[in-house]
XYZ file of C-alpha atoms in Angstrom:
604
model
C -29.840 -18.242 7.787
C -27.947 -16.372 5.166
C -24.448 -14.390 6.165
C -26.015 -11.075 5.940
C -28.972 -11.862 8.576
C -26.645 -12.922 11.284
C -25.994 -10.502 13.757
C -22.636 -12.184 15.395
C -20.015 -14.665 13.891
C -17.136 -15.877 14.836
C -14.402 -14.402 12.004
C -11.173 -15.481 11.231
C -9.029 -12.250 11.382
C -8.768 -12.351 7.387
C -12.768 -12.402 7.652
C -12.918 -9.636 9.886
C -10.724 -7.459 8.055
C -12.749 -8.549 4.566
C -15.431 -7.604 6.460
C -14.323 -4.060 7.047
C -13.567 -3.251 3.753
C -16.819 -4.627 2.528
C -18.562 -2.332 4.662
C -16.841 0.606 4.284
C -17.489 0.838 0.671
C -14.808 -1.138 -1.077
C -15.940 -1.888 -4.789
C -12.852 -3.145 -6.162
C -10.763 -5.695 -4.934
C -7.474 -7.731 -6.299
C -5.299 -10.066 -4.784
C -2.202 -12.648 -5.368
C -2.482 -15.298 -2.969
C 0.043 -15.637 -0.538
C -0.064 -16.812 3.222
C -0.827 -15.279 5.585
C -3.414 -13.139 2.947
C -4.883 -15.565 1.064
C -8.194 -15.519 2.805
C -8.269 -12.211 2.294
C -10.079 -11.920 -1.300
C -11.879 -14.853 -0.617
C -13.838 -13.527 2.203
C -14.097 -10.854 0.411
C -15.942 -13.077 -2.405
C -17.857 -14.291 0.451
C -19.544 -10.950 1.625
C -20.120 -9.620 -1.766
C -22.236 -12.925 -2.523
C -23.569 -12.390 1.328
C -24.738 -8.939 0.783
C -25.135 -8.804 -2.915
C -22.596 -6.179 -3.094
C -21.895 -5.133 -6.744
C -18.039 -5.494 -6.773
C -15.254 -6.351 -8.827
C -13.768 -9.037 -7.325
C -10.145 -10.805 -8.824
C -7.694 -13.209 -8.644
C -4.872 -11.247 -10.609
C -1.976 -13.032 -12.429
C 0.238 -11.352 -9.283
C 0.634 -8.995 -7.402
C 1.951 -6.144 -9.668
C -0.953 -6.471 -11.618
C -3.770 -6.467 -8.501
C -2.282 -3.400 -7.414
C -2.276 -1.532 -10.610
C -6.239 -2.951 -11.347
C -7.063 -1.368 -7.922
C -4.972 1.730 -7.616
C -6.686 2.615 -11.110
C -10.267 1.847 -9.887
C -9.043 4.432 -7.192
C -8.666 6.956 -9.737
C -11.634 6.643 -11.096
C -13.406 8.178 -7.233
C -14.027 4.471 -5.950
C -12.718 2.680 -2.821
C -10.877 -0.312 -3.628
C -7.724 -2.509 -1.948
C -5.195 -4.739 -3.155
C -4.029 -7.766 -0.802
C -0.796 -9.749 -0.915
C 1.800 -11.184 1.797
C 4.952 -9.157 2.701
C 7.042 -10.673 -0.220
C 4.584 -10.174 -2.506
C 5.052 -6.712 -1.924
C 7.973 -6.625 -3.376
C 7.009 -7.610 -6.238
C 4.232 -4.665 -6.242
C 6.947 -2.335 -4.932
C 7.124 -0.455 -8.682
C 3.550 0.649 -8.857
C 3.262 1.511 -5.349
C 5.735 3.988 -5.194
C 4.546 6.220 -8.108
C 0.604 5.473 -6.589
C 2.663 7.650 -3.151
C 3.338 10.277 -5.111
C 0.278 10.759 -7.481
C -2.013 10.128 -4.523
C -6.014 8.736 -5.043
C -9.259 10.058 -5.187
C -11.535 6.997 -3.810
C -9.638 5.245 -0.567
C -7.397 2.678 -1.433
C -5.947 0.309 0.872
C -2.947 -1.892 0.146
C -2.601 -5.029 2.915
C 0.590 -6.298 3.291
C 0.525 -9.374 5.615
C 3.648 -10.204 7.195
C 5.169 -13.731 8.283
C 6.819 -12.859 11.709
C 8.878 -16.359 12.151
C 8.500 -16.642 9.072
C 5.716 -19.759 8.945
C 5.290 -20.088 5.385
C 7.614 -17.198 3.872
C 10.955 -17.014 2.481
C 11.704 -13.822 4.794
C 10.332 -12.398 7.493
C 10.725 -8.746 5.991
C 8.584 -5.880 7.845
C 6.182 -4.186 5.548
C 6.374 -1.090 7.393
C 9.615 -0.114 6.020
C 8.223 -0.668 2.657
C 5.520 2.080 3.706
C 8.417 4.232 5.133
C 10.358 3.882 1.939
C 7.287 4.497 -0.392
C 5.953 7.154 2.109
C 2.991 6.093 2.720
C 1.051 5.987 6.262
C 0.779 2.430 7.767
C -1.859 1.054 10.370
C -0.998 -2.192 12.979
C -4.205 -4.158 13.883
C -4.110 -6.143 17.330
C -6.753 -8.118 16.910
C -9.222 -9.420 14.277
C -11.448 -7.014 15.193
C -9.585 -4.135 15.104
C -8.355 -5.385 11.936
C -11.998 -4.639 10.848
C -11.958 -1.385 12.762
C -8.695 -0.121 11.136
C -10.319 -0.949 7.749
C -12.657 2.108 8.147
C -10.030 4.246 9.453
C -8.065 3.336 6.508
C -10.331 4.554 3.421
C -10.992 7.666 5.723
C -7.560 8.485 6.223
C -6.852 7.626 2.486
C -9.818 9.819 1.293
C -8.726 12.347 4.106
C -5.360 12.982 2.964
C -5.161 11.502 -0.795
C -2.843 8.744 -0.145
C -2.717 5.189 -0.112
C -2.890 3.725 3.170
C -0.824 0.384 4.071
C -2.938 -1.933 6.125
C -0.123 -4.572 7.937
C -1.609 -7.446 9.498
C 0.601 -10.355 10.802
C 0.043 -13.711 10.898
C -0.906 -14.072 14.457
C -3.713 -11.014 13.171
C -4.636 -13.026 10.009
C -5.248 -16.560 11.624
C -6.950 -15.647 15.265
C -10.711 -15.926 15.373
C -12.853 -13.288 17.447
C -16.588 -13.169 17.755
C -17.531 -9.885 16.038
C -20.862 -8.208 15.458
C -21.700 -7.947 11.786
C -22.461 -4.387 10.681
C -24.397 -2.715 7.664
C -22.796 -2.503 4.233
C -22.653 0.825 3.038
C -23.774 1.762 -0.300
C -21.406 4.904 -1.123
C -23.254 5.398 -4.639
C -20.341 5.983 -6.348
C -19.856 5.546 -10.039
C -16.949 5.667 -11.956
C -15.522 9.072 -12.890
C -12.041 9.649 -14.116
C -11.187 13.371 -14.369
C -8.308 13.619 -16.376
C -5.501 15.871 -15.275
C -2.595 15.190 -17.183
C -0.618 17.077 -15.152
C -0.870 15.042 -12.049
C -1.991 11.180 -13.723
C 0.916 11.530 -16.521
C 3.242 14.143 -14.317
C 6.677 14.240 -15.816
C 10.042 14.054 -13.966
C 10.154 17.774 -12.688
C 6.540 17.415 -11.335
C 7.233 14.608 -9.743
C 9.905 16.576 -7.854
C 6.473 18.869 -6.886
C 4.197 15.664 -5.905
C 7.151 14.323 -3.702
C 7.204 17.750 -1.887
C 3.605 17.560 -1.731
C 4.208 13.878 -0.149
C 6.215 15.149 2.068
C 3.651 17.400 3.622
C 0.948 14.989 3.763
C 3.283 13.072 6.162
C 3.789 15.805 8.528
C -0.141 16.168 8.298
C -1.261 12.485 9.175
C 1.521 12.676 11.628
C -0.825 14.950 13.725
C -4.031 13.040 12.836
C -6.433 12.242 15.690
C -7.585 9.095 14.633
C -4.671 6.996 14.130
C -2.846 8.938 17.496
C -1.227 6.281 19.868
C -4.023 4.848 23.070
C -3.062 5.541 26.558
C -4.620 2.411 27.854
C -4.052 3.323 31.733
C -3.402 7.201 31.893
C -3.941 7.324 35.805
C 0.174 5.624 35.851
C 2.486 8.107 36.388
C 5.423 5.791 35.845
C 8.777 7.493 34.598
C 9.003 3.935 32.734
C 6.555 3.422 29.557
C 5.925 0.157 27.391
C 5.320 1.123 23.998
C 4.020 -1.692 21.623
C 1.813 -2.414 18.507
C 0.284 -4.721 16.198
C -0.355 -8.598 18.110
C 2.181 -7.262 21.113
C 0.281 -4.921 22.124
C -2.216 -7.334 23.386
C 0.419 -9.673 24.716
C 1.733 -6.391 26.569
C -2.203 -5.891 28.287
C -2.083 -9.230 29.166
C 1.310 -9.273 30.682
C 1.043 -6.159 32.921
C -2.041 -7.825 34.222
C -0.228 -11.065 35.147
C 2.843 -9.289 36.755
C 0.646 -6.688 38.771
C 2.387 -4.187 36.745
C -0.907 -2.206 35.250
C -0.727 0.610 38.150
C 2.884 0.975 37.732
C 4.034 1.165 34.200
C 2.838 3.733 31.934
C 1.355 1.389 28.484
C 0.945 3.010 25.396
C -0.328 1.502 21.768
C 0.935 2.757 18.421
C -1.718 2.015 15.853
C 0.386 4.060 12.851
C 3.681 2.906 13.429
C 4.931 5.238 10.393
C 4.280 8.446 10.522
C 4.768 7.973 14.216
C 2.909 11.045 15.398
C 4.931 14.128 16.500
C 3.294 15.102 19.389
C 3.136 11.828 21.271
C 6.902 10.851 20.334
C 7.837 14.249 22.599
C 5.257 13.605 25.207
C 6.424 9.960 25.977
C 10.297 11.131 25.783
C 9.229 13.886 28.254
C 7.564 12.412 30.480
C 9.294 9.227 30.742
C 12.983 8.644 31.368
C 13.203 4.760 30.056
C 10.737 3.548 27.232
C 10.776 -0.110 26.313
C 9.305 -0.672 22.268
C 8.191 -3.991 21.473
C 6.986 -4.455 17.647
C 7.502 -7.113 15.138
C 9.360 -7.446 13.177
C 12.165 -4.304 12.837
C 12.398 -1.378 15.315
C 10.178 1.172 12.909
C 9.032 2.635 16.153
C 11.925 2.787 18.186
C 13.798 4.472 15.240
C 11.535 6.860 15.193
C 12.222 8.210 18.552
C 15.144 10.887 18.020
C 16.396 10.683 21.651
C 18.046 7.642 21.503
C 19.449 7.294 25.027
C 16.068 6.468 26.458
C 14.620 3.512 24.006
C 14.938 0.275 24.728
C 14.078 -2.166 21.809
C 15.589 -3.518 18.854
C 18.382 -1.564 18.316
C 19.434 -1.031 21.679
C 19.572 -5.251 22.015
C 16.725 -5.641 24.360
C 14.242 -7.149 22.215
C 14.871 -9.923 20.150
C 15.629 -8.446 16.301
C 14.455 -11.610 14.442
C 11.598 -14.136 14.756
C 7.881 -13.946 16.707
C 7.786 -11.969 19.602
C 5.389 -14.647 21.685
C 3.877 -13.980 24.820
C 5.963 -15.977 26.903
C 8.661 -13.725 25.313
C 7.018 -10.119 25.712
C 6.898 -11.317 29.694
C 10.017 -12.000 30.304
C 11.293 -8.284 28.251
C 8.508 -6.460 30.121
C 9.447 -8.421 33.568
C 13.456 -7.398 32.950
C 12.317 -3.997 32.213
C 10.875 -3.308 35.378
C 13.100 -5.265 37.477
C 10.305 -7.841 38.849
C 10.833 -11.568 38.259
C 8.960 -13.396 35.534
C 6.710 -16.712 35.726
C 8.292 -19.926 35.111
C 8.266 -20.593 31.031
C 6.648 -24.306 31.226
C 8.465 -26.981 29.412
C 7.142 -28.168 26.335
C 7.975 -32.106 25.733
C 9.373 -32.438 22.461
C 7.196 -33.840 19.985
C 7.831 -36.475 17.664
C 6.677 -36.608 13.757
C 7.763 -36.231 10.341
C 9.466 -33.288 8.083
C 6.811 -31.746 5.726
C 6.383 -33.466 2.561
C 3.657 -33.479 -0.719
C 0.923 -35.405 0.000
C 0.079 -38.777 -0.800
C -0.565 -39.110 -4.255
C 0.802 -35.591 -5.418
C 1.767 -35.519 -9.134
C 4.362 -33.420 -8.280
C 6.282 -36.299 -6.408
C 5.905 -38.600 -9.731
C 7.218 -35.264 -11.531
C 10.487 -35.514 -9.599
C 11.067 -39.160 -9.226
C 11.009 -38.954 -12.941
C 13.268 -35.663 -13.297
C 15.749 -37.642 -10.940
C 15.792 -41.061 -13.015
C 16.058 -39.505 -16.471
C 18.673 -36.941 -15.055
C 20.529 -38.423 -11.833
C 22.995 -35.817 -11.734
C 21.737 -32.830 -12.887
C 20.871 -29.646 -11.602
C 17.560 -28.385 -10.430
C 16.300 -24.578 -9.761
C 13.254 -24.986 -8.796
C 10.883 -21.721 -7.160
C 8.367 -21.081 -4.485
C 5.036 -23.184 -3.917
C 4.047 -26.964 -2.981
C 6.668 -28.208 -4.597
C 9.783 -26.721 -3.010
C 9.571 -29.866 -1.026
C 10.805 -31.901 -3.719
C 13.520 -30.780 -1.841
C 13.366 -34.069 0.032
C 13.460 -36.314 -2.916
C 16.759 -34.568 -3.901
C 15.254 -32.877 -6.554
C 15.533 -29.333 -6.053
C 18.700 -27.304 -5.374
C 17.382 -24.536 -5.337
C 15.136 -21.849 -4.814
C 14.874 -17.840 -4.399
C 11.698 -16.570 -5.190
C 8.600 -16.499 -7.601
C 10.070 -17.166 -11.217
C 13.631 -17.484 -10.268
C 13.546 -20.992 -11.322
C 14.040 -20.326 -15.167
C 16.180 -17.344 -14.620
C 18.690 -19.488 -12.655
C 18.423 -22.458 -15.000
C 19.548 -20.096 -17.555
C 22.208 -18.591 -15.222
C 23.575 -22.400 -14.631
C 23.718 -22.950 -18.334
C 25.874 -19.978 -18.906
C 27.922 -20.016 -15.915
C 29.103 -23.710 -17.276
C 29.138 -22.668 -20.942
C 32.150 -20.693 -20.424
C 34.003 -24.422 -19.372
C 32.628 -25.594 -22.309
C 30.612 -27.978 -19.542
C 27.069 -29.002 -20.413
C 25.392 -30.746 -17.074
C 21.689 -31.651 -17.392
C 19.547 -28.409 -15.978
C 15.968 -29.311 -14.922
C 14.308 -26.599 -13.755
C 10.677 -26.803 -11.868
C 7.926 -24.113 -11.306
C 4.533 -24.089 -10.382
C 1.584 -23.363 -13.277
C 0.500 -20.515 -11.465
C 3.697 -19.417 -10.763
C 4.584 -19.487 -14.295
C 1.886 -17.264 -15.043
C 3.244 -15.089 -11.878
C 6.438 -14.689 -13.113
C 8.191 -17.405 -15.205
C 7.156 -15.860 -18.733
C 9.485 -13.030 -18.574
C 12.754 -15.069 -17.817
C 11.498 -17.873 -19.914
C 11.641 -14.877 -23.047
C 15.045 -13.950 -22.136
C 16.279 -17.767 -21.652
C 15.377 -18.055 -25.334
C 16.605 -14.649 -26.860
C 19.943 -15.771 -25.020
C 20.610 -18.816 -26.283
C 20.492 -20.693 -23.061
C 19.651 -24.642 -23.018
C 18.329 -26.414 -20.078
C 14.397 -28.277 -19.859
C 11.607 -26.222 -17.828
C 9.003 -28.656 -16.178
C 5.735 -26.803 -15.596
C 4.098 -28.778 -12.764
C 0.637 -28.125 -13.842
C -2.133 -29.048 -11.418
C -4.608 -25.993 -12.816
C -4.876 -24.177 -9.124
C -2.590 -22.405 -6.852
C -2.068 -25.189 -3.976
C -0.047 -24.093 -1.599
C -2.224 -21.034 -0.553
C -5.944 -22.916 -0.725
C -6.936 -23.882 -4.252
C -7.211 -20.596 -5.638
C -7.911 -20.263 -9.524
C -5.277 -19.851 -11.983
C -6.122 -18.018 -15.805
C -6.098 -21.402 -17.071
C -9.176 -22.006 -15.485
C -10.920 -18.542 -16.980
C -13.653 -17.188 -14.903
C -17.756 -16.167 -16.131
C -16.795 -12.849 -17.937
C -13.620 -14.095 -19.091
C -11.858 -17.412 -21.519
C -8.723 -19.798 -19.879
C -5.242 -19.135 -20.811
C -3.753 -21.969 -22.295
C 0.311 -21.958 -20.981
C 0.851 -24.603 -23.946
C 0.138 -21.539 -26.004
C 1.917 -19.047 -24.413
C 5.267 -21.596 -23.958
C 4.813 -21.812 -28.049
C 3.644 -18.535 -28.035
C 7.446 -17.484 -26.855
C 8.832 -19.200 -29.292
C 9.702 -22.725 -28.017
C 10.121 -25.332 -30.283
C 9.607 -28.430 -28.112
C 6.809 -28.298 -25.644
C 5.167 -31.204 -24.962
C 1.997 -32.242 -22.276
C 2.466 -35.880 -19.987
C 0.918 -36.951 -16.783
C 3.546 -37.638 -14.630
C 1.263 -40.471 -13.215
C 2.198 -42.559 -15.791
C 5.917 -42.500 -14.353
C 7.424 -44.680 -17.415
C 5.905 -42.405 -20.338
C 6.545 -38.994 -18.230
C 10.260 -40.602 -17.330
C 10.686 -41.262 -21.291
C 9.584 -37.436 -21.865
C 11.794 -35.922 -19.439
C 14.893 -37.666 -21.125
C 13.582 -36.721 -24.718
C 13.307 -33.045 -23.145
C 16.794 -33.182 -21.959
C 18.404 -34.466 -25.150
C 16.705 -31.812 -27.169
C 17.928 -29.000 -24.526
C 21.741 -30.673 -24.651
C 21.358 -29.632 -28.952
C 18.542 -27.050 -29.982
C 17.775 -25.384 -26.726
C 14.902 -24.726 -23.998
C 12.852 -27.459 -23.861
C 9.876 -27.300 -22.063
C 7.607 -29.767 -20.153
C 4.001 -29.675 -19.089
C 3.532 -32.451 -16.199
C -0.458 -32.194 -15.921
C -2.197 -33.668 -13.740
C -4.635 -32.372 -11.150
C -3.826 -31.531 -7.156
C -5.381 -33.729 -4.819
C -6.745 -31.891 -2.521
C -8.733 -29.821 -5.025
C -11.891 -31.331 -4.840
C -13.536 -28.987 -7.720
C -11.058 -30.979 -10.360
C -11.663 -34.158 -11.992
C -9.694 -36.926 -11.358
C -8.990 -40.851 -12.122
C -9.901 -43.182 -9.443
C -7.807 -45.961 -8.990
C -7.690 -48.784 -6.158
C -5.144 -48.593 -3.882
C -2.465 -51.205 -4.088
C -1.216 -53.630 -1.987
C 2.231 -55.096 -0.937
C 3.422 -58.763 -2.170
C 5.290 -61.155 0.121
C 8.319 -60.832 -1.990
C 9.238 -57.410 -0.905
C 12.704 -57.079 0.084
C 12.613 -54.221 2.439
C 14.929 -51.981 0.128
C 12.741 -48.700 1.288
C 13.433 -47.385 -2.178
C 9.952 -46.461 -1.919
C 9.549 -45.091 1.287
C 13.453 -43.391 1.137
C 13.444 -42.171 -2.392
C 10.009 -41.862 -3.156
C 8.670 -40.983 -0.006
C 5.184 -41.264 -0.123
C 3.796 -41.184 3.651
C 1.005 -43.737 2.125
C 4.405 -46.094 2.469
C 4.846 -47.429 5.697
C 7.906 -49.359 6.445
C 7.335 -51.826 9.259
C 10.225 -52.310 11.410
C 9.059 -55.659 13.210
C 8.481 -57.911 9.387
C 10.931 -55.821 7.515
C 8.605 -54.912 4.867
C 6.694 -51.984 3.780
C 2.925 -51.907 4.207
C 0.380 -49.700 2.522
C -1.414 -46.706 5.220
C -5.276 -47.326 3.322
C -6.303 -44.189 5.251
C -4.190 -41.839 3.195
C -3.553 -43.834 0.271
C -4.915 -41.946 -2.528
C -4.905 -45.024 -4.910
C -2.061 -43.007 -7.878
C -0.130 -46.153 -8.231
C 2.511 -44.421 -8.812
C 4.723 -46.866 -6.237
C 3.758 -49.608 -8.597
C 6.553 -48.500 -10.745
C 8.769 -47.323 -8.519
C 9.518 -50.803 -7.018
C 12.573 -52.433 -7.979
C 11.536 -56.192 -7.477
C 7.280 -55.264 -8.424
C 6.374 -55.958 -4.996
C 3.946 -53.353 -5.091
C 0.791 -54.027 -7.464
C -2.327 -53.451 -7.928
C -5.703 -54.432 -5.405
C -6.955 -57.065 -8.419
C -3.427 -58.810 -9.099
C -2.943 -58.904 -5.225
């Protein structure tokens, strides 16, 4: 039965909220990957297939550039969103401001997916302040489907008042499943039509002054809108105490009142637009109430947006946690203090057993920084923000900040030791598609600066981490692949070479090439190609998987230093065995073995 002729389906909350925007008339759609977003766009992909949907559907270079390709598809009269996690805001921060103040014409919805915990993130920054900063109004879904709901509400408010709209699941939002009811896809028959007004689309400094005042009003506006106002979810309490929650926590909060037979006694309230917070229902709860607890993830944007301070409880004031997920277990025991009634029992969880993350068996990226490590033991290595920040393990990587940082700290070693006239070995890793993300820039200035240090591109042709999504080397129908030997020439670099860091000798003999070159010309720059595993739509050798000799010595070079989990060392014989389950067959670990121990299925 095809998507479209099902009537119910169980949705991931990134599926539901896809969903949404698919049916409320988005035509235009970019996205970065980053969790928890990334299934964002590719639902998205799904229901325009699905419902044959004429769209415009991409997987931009990052996320900069997907908001710019939307927000101007948005000028134009059409509906259209942009998707990224919370950091990758930041990174779209420019654009979105100016987008505040010129306003849109078709809706246009920016989701910015936050990482309370963080899971996967390297902060656990609150996109609502981002809205507050860039003025924009911002909507918390509890659920998947009212991440689906919200989705209509946001073109409609966005179209309503000629702003952008922020959109802020969190993970919790992003990753739950619900069991929705499919509905129609409207067909908005728009067409593209940009009206130029130079006035407004090109407005100089001193109109800009005009649009912000213009901003400004808007805000007071949506601040009074009826369809984003705060639920009363049980109005007959007449409590002089109030819960006040949103986003995920406001259905902990429902369940919590239930399980403390506290429904018919405290007054519960849920903010969907936690900025504006509306006017009128920020002076009805202070009036009415005399102590209001605020429970939100992840900073106290609601509670600091009640003026009478004496009353709110939350963040600020030190009753609510002000870092990390606020879980249910957690939200009870608040809510339980809060009214003065004991909370269950928090059952123990027996601690669990297991190993730290690390790349999978058979990852070229571990081959990449085995090699890195033998050809320079004791240099330094920047590294960035994907798959591969777990070379951390292998001692490989010293550091990391965020997307592209990698070259622009490699060059900011080599000039911090210049001035001691010290030269250490730099090795810096990134990602391909982080290189296309961000690394270009910084790899331009490395070179117009002078600095010296060798740049391995760990090229497996997809974005990993986040699900195997494409990167331009791969090109798309409409479209031709990006070649980053090119560009890495392109820039001006004089030695760039391609290896497969499977073949650990030749890759190991190209990284110390790449370093001596970098000690007396300058950048050098390394393309370690070879595809990721789990990517099942790439190409790959198949090798047997090898097997362990009697002479092993039980060194655990290979299991310490290499760490592949396909390496097993067996306590009881004092050797290492090989785990055929995972083994992916790289024989790699044939030449990482000191004493050959490790060889191949036919010399076994």
């Amino acid at each position: 039965m095809a998507l479209s002729e099902q009537k119910r389906m169980l949705l991931q909350g990134n599926e539901a909220l896809a969903r949404g925007l698919v049916e409320n008339g988005c035509v235009v759609a970019a996205s970065y990957p980053g969790t928890p977003a990334s299934e964002i766009l590719s639902a998205i992909q799904k229901w325009q297939a699905a419902e044959k949907v004429p769209m415009h559907v991409e997987w931009a270079v990052n996320e900069k550039v997907a908001l710019e390709i939307a927000y101007t598809a948005s000028q134009t009269g059409l509906r259209a969103m942009t998707a990224m996690k919370q950091v990758g805001l930041n990174v779209a921060s420019d654009p979105l401001m100016s987008a505040a103040y010129l306003g849109v014409v078709g809706g246009f919805v920016v989701v910015s997916a936050d990482d309370p915990g963080p899971h996967s993130s390297q902060t656990e920054q609150d996109s609502r302040l981002m809205a507050m900063l860039a003025k924009i109004p911002v909507l918390d879904p509890a659920s998947p489907a009212h991440a689906r709901e919200l989705a209509a509400v946001a073109f409609e408010l966005s179209e309503a008042f000629r702003v952008p709209v922020m959109l802020r699941p969190t993970t919790r939002v992003c990753h739950a499943c619900q069991d929705l009811e499919l509905k129609p896809v409207q067909d908005l028959a728009r067409v593209a039509d940009f009206q130029k007004d130079p006035a407004r689309w090109t407005a100089t400094p001193k109109f800009r002054y005009q649009l912000h005042l213009q901003l400004n009003q808007k805000l007071a506006d949506i601040a009074a809108y009826p369809p984003t106002a705060p639920i009363c979810h049980n109005p007959h309490v007449t409590s002089r105490k109030a819960v006040v929650a949103s986003g995920p926590v406001a259905s902990y909060v429902k369940e919590t009142l239930d399980d403390l037979g506290l429904w018919d006694s405290l007054s519960f309230y849920q903010v969907v637009q936690p900025y504006p917070l509306h006017t009128e229902f920020s002076a009805q709860v202070l009036e009415k109430h005399d102590e209001i607890l605020v429970l939100e993830e992840t900073t106290g944007v609601i509670e600091m947006q009640f003026r009478e301070r004496n009353k709110v409880r939350g963040k600020l004031s030190g009753a609510v946690p002000e870092a990390g997920e606020l879980l249910p277990e957690t939200v009870e025991r608040i809510v339980a203090g809060f009214a003065g009634v004991p909370a269950s029992p928090v059952p123990q969880v027996a601690q669990q057993g297991g190993r730290r993350p690390t790349l999978c068996p058979g990852c070229p990226h571990r081959a990449s920084f085995y090699a890195i490590k033998k050809a320079a033991p004791k240099g330094i290595y920047p590294s960035d923000i994907g798959c591969y920040t777990l070379g951390v393990n292998l001692g490989a990587v010293d550091t990391f900040i965020c997307m592209g940082a990698a070259v622009s700290q490699a060059a900011g070693f080599y000039h911090s030791y210049r001035i001691g006239n010290q030269y250490p070995d730099i090795v810096a890793t990134i990602g391909d598609s982080t290189f296309f993300h961000a690394g270009i820039p910084p790899l331009i200035d490395a070179l117009a600066q002078g600095a010296r240090f060798v740049l391995v591109i760990l090229d497996n042709t997809t974005t990993a981490m986040t699900g195997n999504q494409p990167t331009p080397a791969q090109g798309t129908p409409s479209g031709q692949p990006v070649e980053i030997e090119q560009i890495v020439k392109g820039c001006g670099v004089r030695f760039c070479k391609t290896g497969d860091p499977l073949d650990l000798p030749g890759f190991t003999a190209l990284v110390k090439e790449a370093v001596a070159f970098s000690h007396s010309e300058g950048v050098a720059v390394l393309i370690a190609k070879s595809p990721c595993l789990v990517d099942r739509s790439q190409p790959r050798k198949k090798r047997p998987q090898p097997v362990v000799a009697e002479k092993c010595t039980g060194c655990q070079v290979c299991t310490k230093r290499f760490e592949c989990p396909a390496l097993v060392f067996d306590e009881s014989t004092g050797k290492v065995a090989v785990d055929s389950m995972i083994c992916s067959g790289c024989g790699v670990c044939l030449d990482v073995c000191p004493v050959g121990a490790i060889v191949s299925r036919e010399e076994g």
